[in-house]
Every structure is written in structure tokens, then in C-alpha cells.
């Protein structure tokens, strides 16, 4: 199979779909890899590294898209990239379609086979291709939140860790999944007071055991959420409904009641965000202030630690890229029900119920399309 790796073009996105070691594995399986010039240069992977691994270098993205049978990316395709996709071409990347009608329509129009990292599942009901980026984003959320609390960034001037004689910040984390636990680990390590809210009592039990009772676990109700958010110095939005838009847990009215100079970090912004006041930002302009509350809502947080994030992502995506390349998408999806769960759009049809519901579009059974 001919596999194409375009250079990412989203704002301040330096990750790359495949690193040279992954290219070498695919080359060993007899596949042809075309990499856009300088696709990995920003994180230290020169074109010569890709050539040494067996790839060819293309002068531009159009060449990659026109020749490749499968496109492997990191972030969702931008509109000009969607226009370069063609029928039956495989697109394997993060998509986050539920809050993005424009992209959904463009991918339907392309006729491509669009498989989203974030909805591929495993035998434990987890999301293995989302997990490493959730780990990265969860850890980064505390760094971002700590910076947002600094006076020069519009915050209250509070040091997250406190100092002897001065209390540390109160960090409230909404959601006890991968993002939430990694955020908690970082916040606890800095010495902050940490509260996690979740609706799953078994999740709260696991967290209590994992952190030996050092984190306050609270069952999430409307009342408990409001009480903790209002008294927080930093709130991390870490909720996820696989494939669907994030629920708006914190209203505009609740934001108004928070302490001025407090901060929120919306890790769920890729799926639309869980704060009513959230809107996607970039690494270039990461924050804004609403009602005195600093908002950090960067839609590709791991892109700022692109080397670590790319390596972590390749560790989990490579086996699936190999399967799709070795077997072709039809056979690969037939043999792997978990990879089939990643199929969001196929041949102009929406094949993920959550995306169809979000945009009031017709759902098509993926089994019937492969």
C-alpha cells in the first residue's frame, strides 16, 4: 500500500503522523511511504531520516494526497486538505466530528474512508489511541492552569503550590478518566489541594485507592459541582463521551460566580468543551478572560510538547496502520471490531451514531459498507 504523511498545518501543530522508526516498520512490510518535505523537521526528524527509513520525500501536500492510498495524520484535516481527499482513500487521524459540522460535511463529500483515532476501542472498553494524548493533555493542563493563575496572564496572582505559611491553590477536576487522573497526579505533586468529581462511584473508589486518599473524591451532582467550582482557584474540564460532543457542565452563570482571577482549562475543547464560555484557542493565543475568569482552551494541547506526544502516539497507532496497510481497510475492519468502531465516515455515509445524532444526519451501519 502507498501511505502518505503530510505536514500538519493546524496552528502551531508540530506533531507528525509517522516517525522514521514507524516508517522503517512499514517499509519492512513492503509498503511505500511518501512523506511531505519537512513534515517532521520541527521535532528533529529530518527528511534524510525518513529517506534512510525507506520513505520518499514529496515536495508538497498535494503530491502526497494524490498518490497515497492511505493518509496518516495527527489532527483533523483542514478544509483544503479535505478537498484533496478522494473516494476510497483511507484517512487515519484524530477527527472529533461531533462538534464540527463543516468538517463532517467535507469528509462526506470526499467519499473517503475516515477512521478516527479517538473512537477506536479495545477489549476493556477503553480508547487506546486517545489514551496517550489524554495522558499528555492531563499533565499539561496543570502547567497551563498554573501559568493562567499568574497575574501577568490575567490570573489572581496565586502560586499553585503555595509556600510555608500560605495555603496552596484549590484545584477541581471534572472527570476521573485518563485526563483527570493525570491532571490530579501533577497537581498533587505540586502540593495543591485536589478534588475530583465524577458520576461513577467505582471510578471514585479507584482514584481514592490509587492516590491513597490524598485526593478528595466527590460524587458529581448539580449541587456538588456548583459548590466546588465556585470555590475553586483552578478548574480542569476533563469529561469525555466517546465520539459525542462534550456536555456543558459549567454554565455562564456559574462562571460569573467564581472568584475573580481564577482559571479554567478545558481539555474537552476538541469535542466542543465542557464550559459554556469555552471557545477554541491556539498555542499562539492560548487564553482569554470571561467575567474575570481566565480560560485556557487550546484545541491541540499536546502539539506544544510535540516530540513527546508524537512518539507516544506512534507507539499506539503503528499496529493499526500496519493492519490497515497489510490487509486493506475492508478486511482489517471485518477482522477487528474495535478498529471498526473507529470508522466515522465511509463512502459518503456517516457510520458513527454519535456523529449522526450530533448533526441530525442519517446513520449508516458500517457493517453494510465494508
Coordinates of C-alpha atoms in Angstrom, one line a residue:
X1 CA 0.0 0.0 0.0
X2 CA 1.1 3.6 -0.6
X3 CA 1.0 5.5 2.6
X4 CA 1.1 9.3 2.7
X5 CA 2.3 11.5 5.6
X6 CA 1.5 15.2 5.0
X7 CA 2.9 18.0 7.1
X8 CA 0.4 19.2 9.7
X9 CA -0.9 22.6 9.0
X10 CA -3.1 23.4 12.0
X11 CA -1.9 26.4 14.0
X12 CA 1.3 25.6 16.0
X13 CA 1.0 21.9 15.3
X14 CA 4.4 20.3 15.1
X15 CA 3.5 16.6 15.5
X16 CA 3.8 14.2 12.6
X17 CA 1.7 11.2 11.7
X18 CA 4.6 8.7 11.5
X19 CA 8.2 9.0 12.8
X20 CA 11.1 7.4 10.9
X21 CA 11.1 4.2 13.1
X22 CA 7.5 3.7 12.2
X23 CA 8.3 4.2 8.5
X24 CA 11.0 1.6 8.7
X25 CA 8.5 -0.9 10.1
X26 CA 6.1 -0.3 7.3
X27 CA 8.9 -0.4 4.7
X28 CA 9.9 -3.8 6.1
X29 CA 6.3 -5.0 5.4
X30 CA 6.7 -3.9 1.7
X31 CA 4.7 -0.7 1.8
X32 CA 5.6 2.5 0.1
X33 CA 5.7 5.7 2.2
X34 CA 5.6 9.2 0.8
X35 CA 6.4 12.0 3.3
X36 CA 5.9 15.6 2.6
X37 CA 9.1 17.7 2.8
X38 CA 9.9 18.9 6.3
X39 CA 6.9 17.0 7.8
X40 CA 8.9 16.1 10.9
X41 CA 11.6 18.8 10.8
X42 CA 10.2 20.9 13.7
X43 CA 10.7 18.0 16.2
X44 CA 14.1 16.8 14.9
X45 CA 13.2 14.3 12.2
X46 CA 15.0 15.4 9.0
X47 CA 13.9 14.4 5.5
X48 CA 17.1 12.3 5.4
X49 CA 16.0 10.3 8.4
X50 CA 12.8 9.4 6.5
X51 CA 14.8 8.5 3.4
X52 CA 17.1 6.3 5.5
X53 CA 14.0 4.6 6.8
X54 CA 12.8 3.8 3.3
X55 CA 10.4 6.7 2.5
X56 CA 10.2 9.0 -0.5
X57 CA 10.0 12.8 0.0
X58 CA 7.3 14.7 -1.7
X59 CA 7.6 18.4 -2.5
X60 CA 4.1 19.3 -1.3
X61 CA 0.9 18.0 0.3
X62 CA -1.0 17.8 -3.0
X63 CA 1.5 15.2 -4.2
X64 CA 1.1 13.2 -1.0
X65 CA -2.7 13.2 -1.2
X66 CA -2.8 12.5 -4.9
X67 CA -0.6 9.4 -4.7
X68 CA -1.4 7.8 -1.3
X69 CA -3.9 5.1 -0.7
X70 CA -3.9 5.9 3.0
X71 CA -3.2 9.2 4.7
X72 CA -1.9 9.1 8.2
X73 CA -2.1 12.3 10.2
X74 CA -2.4 13.7 13.7
X75 CA -5.0 16.4 13.7
X76 CA -8.3 16.6 11.8
X77 CA -7.9 17.6 8.1
X78 CA -8.3 21.3 7.4
X79 CA -10.7 22.3 4.6
X80 CA -8.1 22.5 1.9
X81 CA -6.9 19.0 2.9
X82 CA -10.5 17.6 2.9
X83 CA -10.7 18.9 -0.7
X84 CA -7.7 16.8 -1.7
X85 CA -9.1 13.5 -0.4
X86 CA -10.6 11.1 -2.9
X87 CA -13.1 8.2 -2.8
X88 CA -11.9 5.0 -1.2
X89 CA -8.8 6.7 0.2
X90 CA -8.2 5.9 3.8
X91 CA -7.8 8.8 6.3
X92 CA -6.5 7.7 9.7
X93 CA -6.2 10.5 12.2
X94 CA -8.0 12.3 15.0
X95 CA -11.3 13.7 13.7
X96 CA -13.5 14.9 16.6
X97 CA -16.5 15.3 14.3
X98 CA -19.4 15.7 16.8
X99 CA -18.8 19.4 17.3
X100 CA -17.7 20.1 13.7
X101 CA -20.4 20.0 11.1
X102 CA -18.3 21.7 8.4
X103 CA -15.6 19.1 8.6
X104 CA -18.2 16.3 8.7
X105 CA -19.8 17.6 5.5
X106 CA -16.4 17.9 3.8
X107 CA -15.5 14.4 4.6
X108 CA -18.8 13.1 3.5
X109 CA -18.3 14.9 0.2
X110 CA -14.8 13.4 -0.2
X111 CA -16.0 9.8 -0.4
X112 CA -13.0 8.8 1.7
X113 CA -12.9 6.1 4.4
X114 CA -12.4 8.1 7.6
X115 CA -11.2 6.3 10.7
X116 CA -10.8 8.3 13.8
X117 CA -8.2 7.6 16.4
X118 CA -10.5 8.8 19.2
X119 CA -13.3 6.2 18.7
X120 CA -11.1 3.0 18.2
X121 CA -11.8 0.8 21.2
X122 CA -10.2 -2.2 22.9
X123 CA -11.3 -5.3 24.8
X124 CA -11.6 -3.3 28.0
X125 CA -13.9 -0.7 26.5
X126 CA -11.1 1.9 26.6
X127 CA -9.9 4.2 23.8
X128 CA -6.2 3.1 23.3
X129 CA -5.4 5.7 20.6
X130 CA -6.8 8.6 22.6
X131 CA -5.1 7.5 25.9
X132 CA -1.6 8.7 25.3
X133 CA -2.8 12.2 24.2
X134 CA -5.1 12.2 27.2
X135 CA -2.2 11.5 29.4
X136 CA -0.2 14.3 27.9
X137 CA -3.1 16.8 27.9
X138 CA -4.0 15.9 31.5
X139 CA -0.4 16.6 32.7
X140 CA -0.1 19.7 30.6
X141 CA -3.4 21.1 32.0
X142 CA -1.9 21.7 35.4
X143 CA 1.1 23.5 33.8
X144 CA -1.3 25.6 31.7
X145 CA -3.5 26.3 34.7
X146 CA -0.6 27.3 36.9
X147 CA 0.5 29.8 34.3
X148 CA -3.0 31.1 33.9
X149 CA -3.2 32.0 37.6
X150 CA -0.1 34.3 37.3
X151 CA -1.0 38.0 37.5
X152 CA 0.8 38.7 34.2
X153 CA -1.6 36.3 32.4
X154 CA -4.7 37.8 33.9
X155 CA -4.9 35.5 36.9
X156 CA -5.3 36.2 40.6
X157 CA -1.5 36.0 41.3
X158 CA -1.8 32.7 43.1
X159 CA 1.0 30.2 43.3
X160 CA -0.5 26.7 42.7
X161 CA 1.7 25.1 45.3
X162 CA 1.6 27.8 48.0
X163 CA 4.6 28.2 50.3
X164 CA 5.1 27.6 54.0
X165 CA 2.5 29.7 55.8
X166 CA 0.4 30.3 52.7
X167 CA -2.2 27.8 51.6
X168 CA -1.9 26.2 48.2
X169 CA -4.5 26.6 45.4
X170 CA -7.7 24.6 45.3
X171 CA -7.8 22.5 42.1
X172 CA -11.1 21.0 41.0
X173 CA -11.1 18.3 38.3
X174 CA -14.3 17.4 36.4
X175 CA -14.0 13.8 35.4
X176 CA -11.9 11.0 36.7
X177 CA -10.8 9.4 33.5
X178 CA -7.3 9.4 32.0
X179 CA -7.1 13.2 31.7
X180 CA -8.5 13.7 35.2
X181 CA -6.1 11.2 36.8
X182 CA -3.1 12.6 35.1
X183 CA -4.1 16.2 36.0
X184 CA -4.5 15.1 39.6
X185 CA -1.1 13.4 39.6
X186 CA 0.6 16.6 38.5
X187 CA -1.5 18.9 40.8
X188 CA -0.9 16.7 43.8
X189 CA 2.9 16.6 43.0
X190 CA 3.0 20.4 43.1
X191 CA 1.3 20.4 46.5
X192 CA -2.1 21.7 45.5
X193 CA -5.4 20.7 47.2
X194 CA -7.1 18.5 44.7
X195 CA -10.8 17.4 44.3
X196 CA -12.1 15.1 41.5
X197 CA -15.8 14.9 40.7
X198 CA -17.2 12.0 38.7
X199 CA -20.6 10.3 38.4
X200 CA -19.1 6.8 38.5
X201 CA -18.7 5.6 42.1
X202 CA -16.3 2.8 41.0
X203 CA -14.1 5.4 39.3
X204 CA -14.0 7.4 42.6
X205 CA -13.1 4.3 44.5
X206 CA -10.3 3.5 42.1
X207 CA -8.9 7.1 42.4
X208 CA -9.1 7.0 46.2
X209 CA -7.2 3.8 46.2
X210 CA -4.7 5.0 43.5
X211 CA -3.8 8.1 45.4
X212 CA -4.1 6.6 48.9
X213 CA -6.8 9.0 50.0
X214 CA -4.6 12.1 49.3
X215 CA -7.2 13.4 46.8
X216 CA -10.8 14.3 47.7
X217 CA -13.2 12.3 45.6
X218 CA -16.8 13.7 45.3
X219 CA -19.8 12.2 43.6
X220 CA -20.9 14.7 40.9
X221 CA -24.3 16.1 41.3
X222 CA -25.5 19.6 40.2
X223 CA -25.2 20.8 43.7
X224 CA -21.7 19.4 44.4
X225 CA -20.4 20.5 41.1
X226 CA -21.6 24.1 41.7
X227 CA -20.2 24.2 45.2
X228 CA -16.8 23.1 44.2
X229 CA -16.5 25.1 41.0
X230 CA -17.5 28.3 42.8
X231 CA -14.8 27.8 45.5
X232 CA -12.0 26.6 43.1
X233 CA -8.9 28.5 42.1
X234 CA -8.4 26.3 39.0
X235 CA -11.0 24.0 37.3
X236 CA -9.9 21.3 34.8
X237 CA -12.6 20.2 32.4
X238 CA -11.8 16.5 31.7
X239 CA -15.1 14.9 30.7
X240 CA -15.4 12.7 27.6
X241 CA -18.3 10.9 25.9
X242 CA -16.7 8.8 23.2
X243 CA -17.5 10.2 19.7
X244 CA -20.0 12.7 21.1
X245 CA -19.9 16.4 21.9
X246 CA -18.8 17.2 25.5
X247 CA -21.6 18.0 27.9
X248 CA -21.7 21.7 29.1
X249 CA -21.2 21.1 32.8
X250 CA -20.4 24.6 33.8
X251 CA -22.9 27.4 32.8
X252 CA -22.1 31.0 32.1
X253 CA -23.9 31.9 35.4
X254 CA -21.6 29.6 37.3
X255 CA -18.6 31.1 35.7
X256 CA -19.8 34.5 36.9
X257 CA -19.9 33.2 40.5
X258 CA -16.3 32.0 40.5
X259 CA -13.6 34.0 42.3
X260 CA -12.1 36.7 40.0
X261 CA -8.7 35.7 38.7
X262 CA -9.5 32.0 38.9
X263 CA -8.8 29.9 35.8
X264 CA -10.4 27.1 33.8
X265 CA -8.6 24.7 31.5
X266 CA -10.9 23.0 29.0
X267 CA -9.2 19.8 27.9
X268 CA -12.6 18.7 26.3
X269 CA -12.4 21.6 23.8
X270 CA -11.7 19.2 20.9
X271 CA -15.2 17.8 21.5
X272 CA -16.8 21.2 21.9
X273 CA -15.8 21.9 25.5
X274 CA -17.5 21.4 28.9
X275 CA -17.7 25.1 29.9
X276 CA -20.4 27.2 28.4
X277 CA -17.9 30.0 27.9
X278 CA -15.3 27.9 26.1
X279 CA -14.1 28.6 22.6
X280 CA -11.1 27.0 20.9
X281 CA -7.8 28.9 21.2
X282 CA -4.3 28.3 19.8
X283 CA -0.8 28.0 21.4
X284 CA -0.1 31.4 19.9
X285 CA -3.0 33.0 21.8
X286 CA -4.0 30.4 24.4
X287 CA -6.1 32.3 26.9
X288 CA -8.8 34.9 27.1
X289 CA -10.9 36.3 30.0
X290 CA -14.6 36.0 30.6
X291 CA -16.2 37.6 33.6
X292 CA -12.8 37.8 35.3
X293 CA -12.0 34.1 34.8
X294 CA -9.0 33.1 32.7
X295 CA -9.9 30.5 30.1
X296 CA -7.3 28.2 28.5
X297 CA -8.9 26.3 25.6
X298 CA -6.2 25.2 23.3
X299 CA -7.6 22.6 20.9
X300 CA -4.3 20.7 20.3
X301 CA -2.6 20.9 23.7
X302 CA -0.2 18.0 23.1
X303 CA 1.1 19.9 20.0
X304 CA 3.2 22.1 22.3
X305 CA 5.2 19.1 23.5
X306 CA 5.2 17.7 20.0
X307 CA 8.2 15.4 20.3
X308 CA 7.0 13.5 23.3
X309 CA 3.4 13.5 22.0
X310 CA 4.4 12.2 18.6
X311 CA 6.5 9.3 20.0
X312 CA 3.7 8.4 22.4
X313 CA 1.1 8.5 19.6
X314 CA 3.2 6.3 17.2
X315 CA 3.6 3.7 19.9
X316 CA -0.2 3.0 19.8
X317 CA -1.1 3.9 16.2
X318 CA 1.6 1.9 14.4
X319 CA 0.0 -1.6 14.9
X320 CA -3.3 -0.3 13.4
X321 CA -1.5 1.4 10.5
X322 CA 0.2 -1.9 9.8
X323 CA -3.1 -3.8 9.9
X324 CA -4.8 -1.4 7.6
X325 CA -1.9 -1.5 5.2
X326 CA -1.3 -5.2 5.3
X327 CA -5.0 -6.3 5.0
X328 CA -6.6 -3.3 3.3
X329 CA -9.4 -1.4 5.1
X330 CA -12.2 -3.8 4.3
X331 CA -10.5 -6.9 5.7
X332 CA -9.0 -5.1 8.6
X333 CA -12.3 -3.7 9.7
X334 CA -14.0 -7.0 9.2
X335 CA -11.5 -8.8 11.4
X336 CA -11.2 -6.1 14.1
X337 CA -14.4 -4.9 15.7
X338 CA -12.5 -2.3 17.7
X339 CA -10.9 -0.8 14.6
X340 CA -14.4 -0.8 13.0
X341 CA -15.6 1.4 15.9
X342 CA -13.1 4.0 14.6
X343 CA -14.9 4.2 11.3
X344 CA -16.8 7.6 11.4
X345 CA -17.5 8.2 7.7
X346 CA -17.3 5.8 4.7
X347 CA -18.1 6.4 1.1
X348 CA -20.2 9.5 1.8
X349 CA -22.1 7.9 4.7
X350 CA -21.9 8.6 8.5
X351 CA -21.1 5.4 10.3
X352 CA -20.9 6.6 13.9
X353 CA -24.2 7.1 15.7
X354 CA -22.9 9.9 17.9
X355 CA -21.8 12.0 14.9
X356 CA -25.0 11.3 13.1
X357 CA -27.0 12.4 16.1
X358 CA -25.0 15.5 16.7
X359 CA -25.6 16.8 13.2
X360 CA -29.1 15.3 12.6
X361 CA -27.6 13.2 9.7
X362 CA -28.6 9.7 8.6
X363 CA -26.7 6.9 10.3
X364 CA -25.5 4.0 8.1
X365 CA -24.5 0.6 9.6
X366 CA -20.7 0.3 9.0
X367 CA -21.0 -3.4 8.5
X368 CA -23.0 -2.9 5.4
X369 CA -20.4 -0.6 3.8
X370 CA -17.4 -2.8 4.2

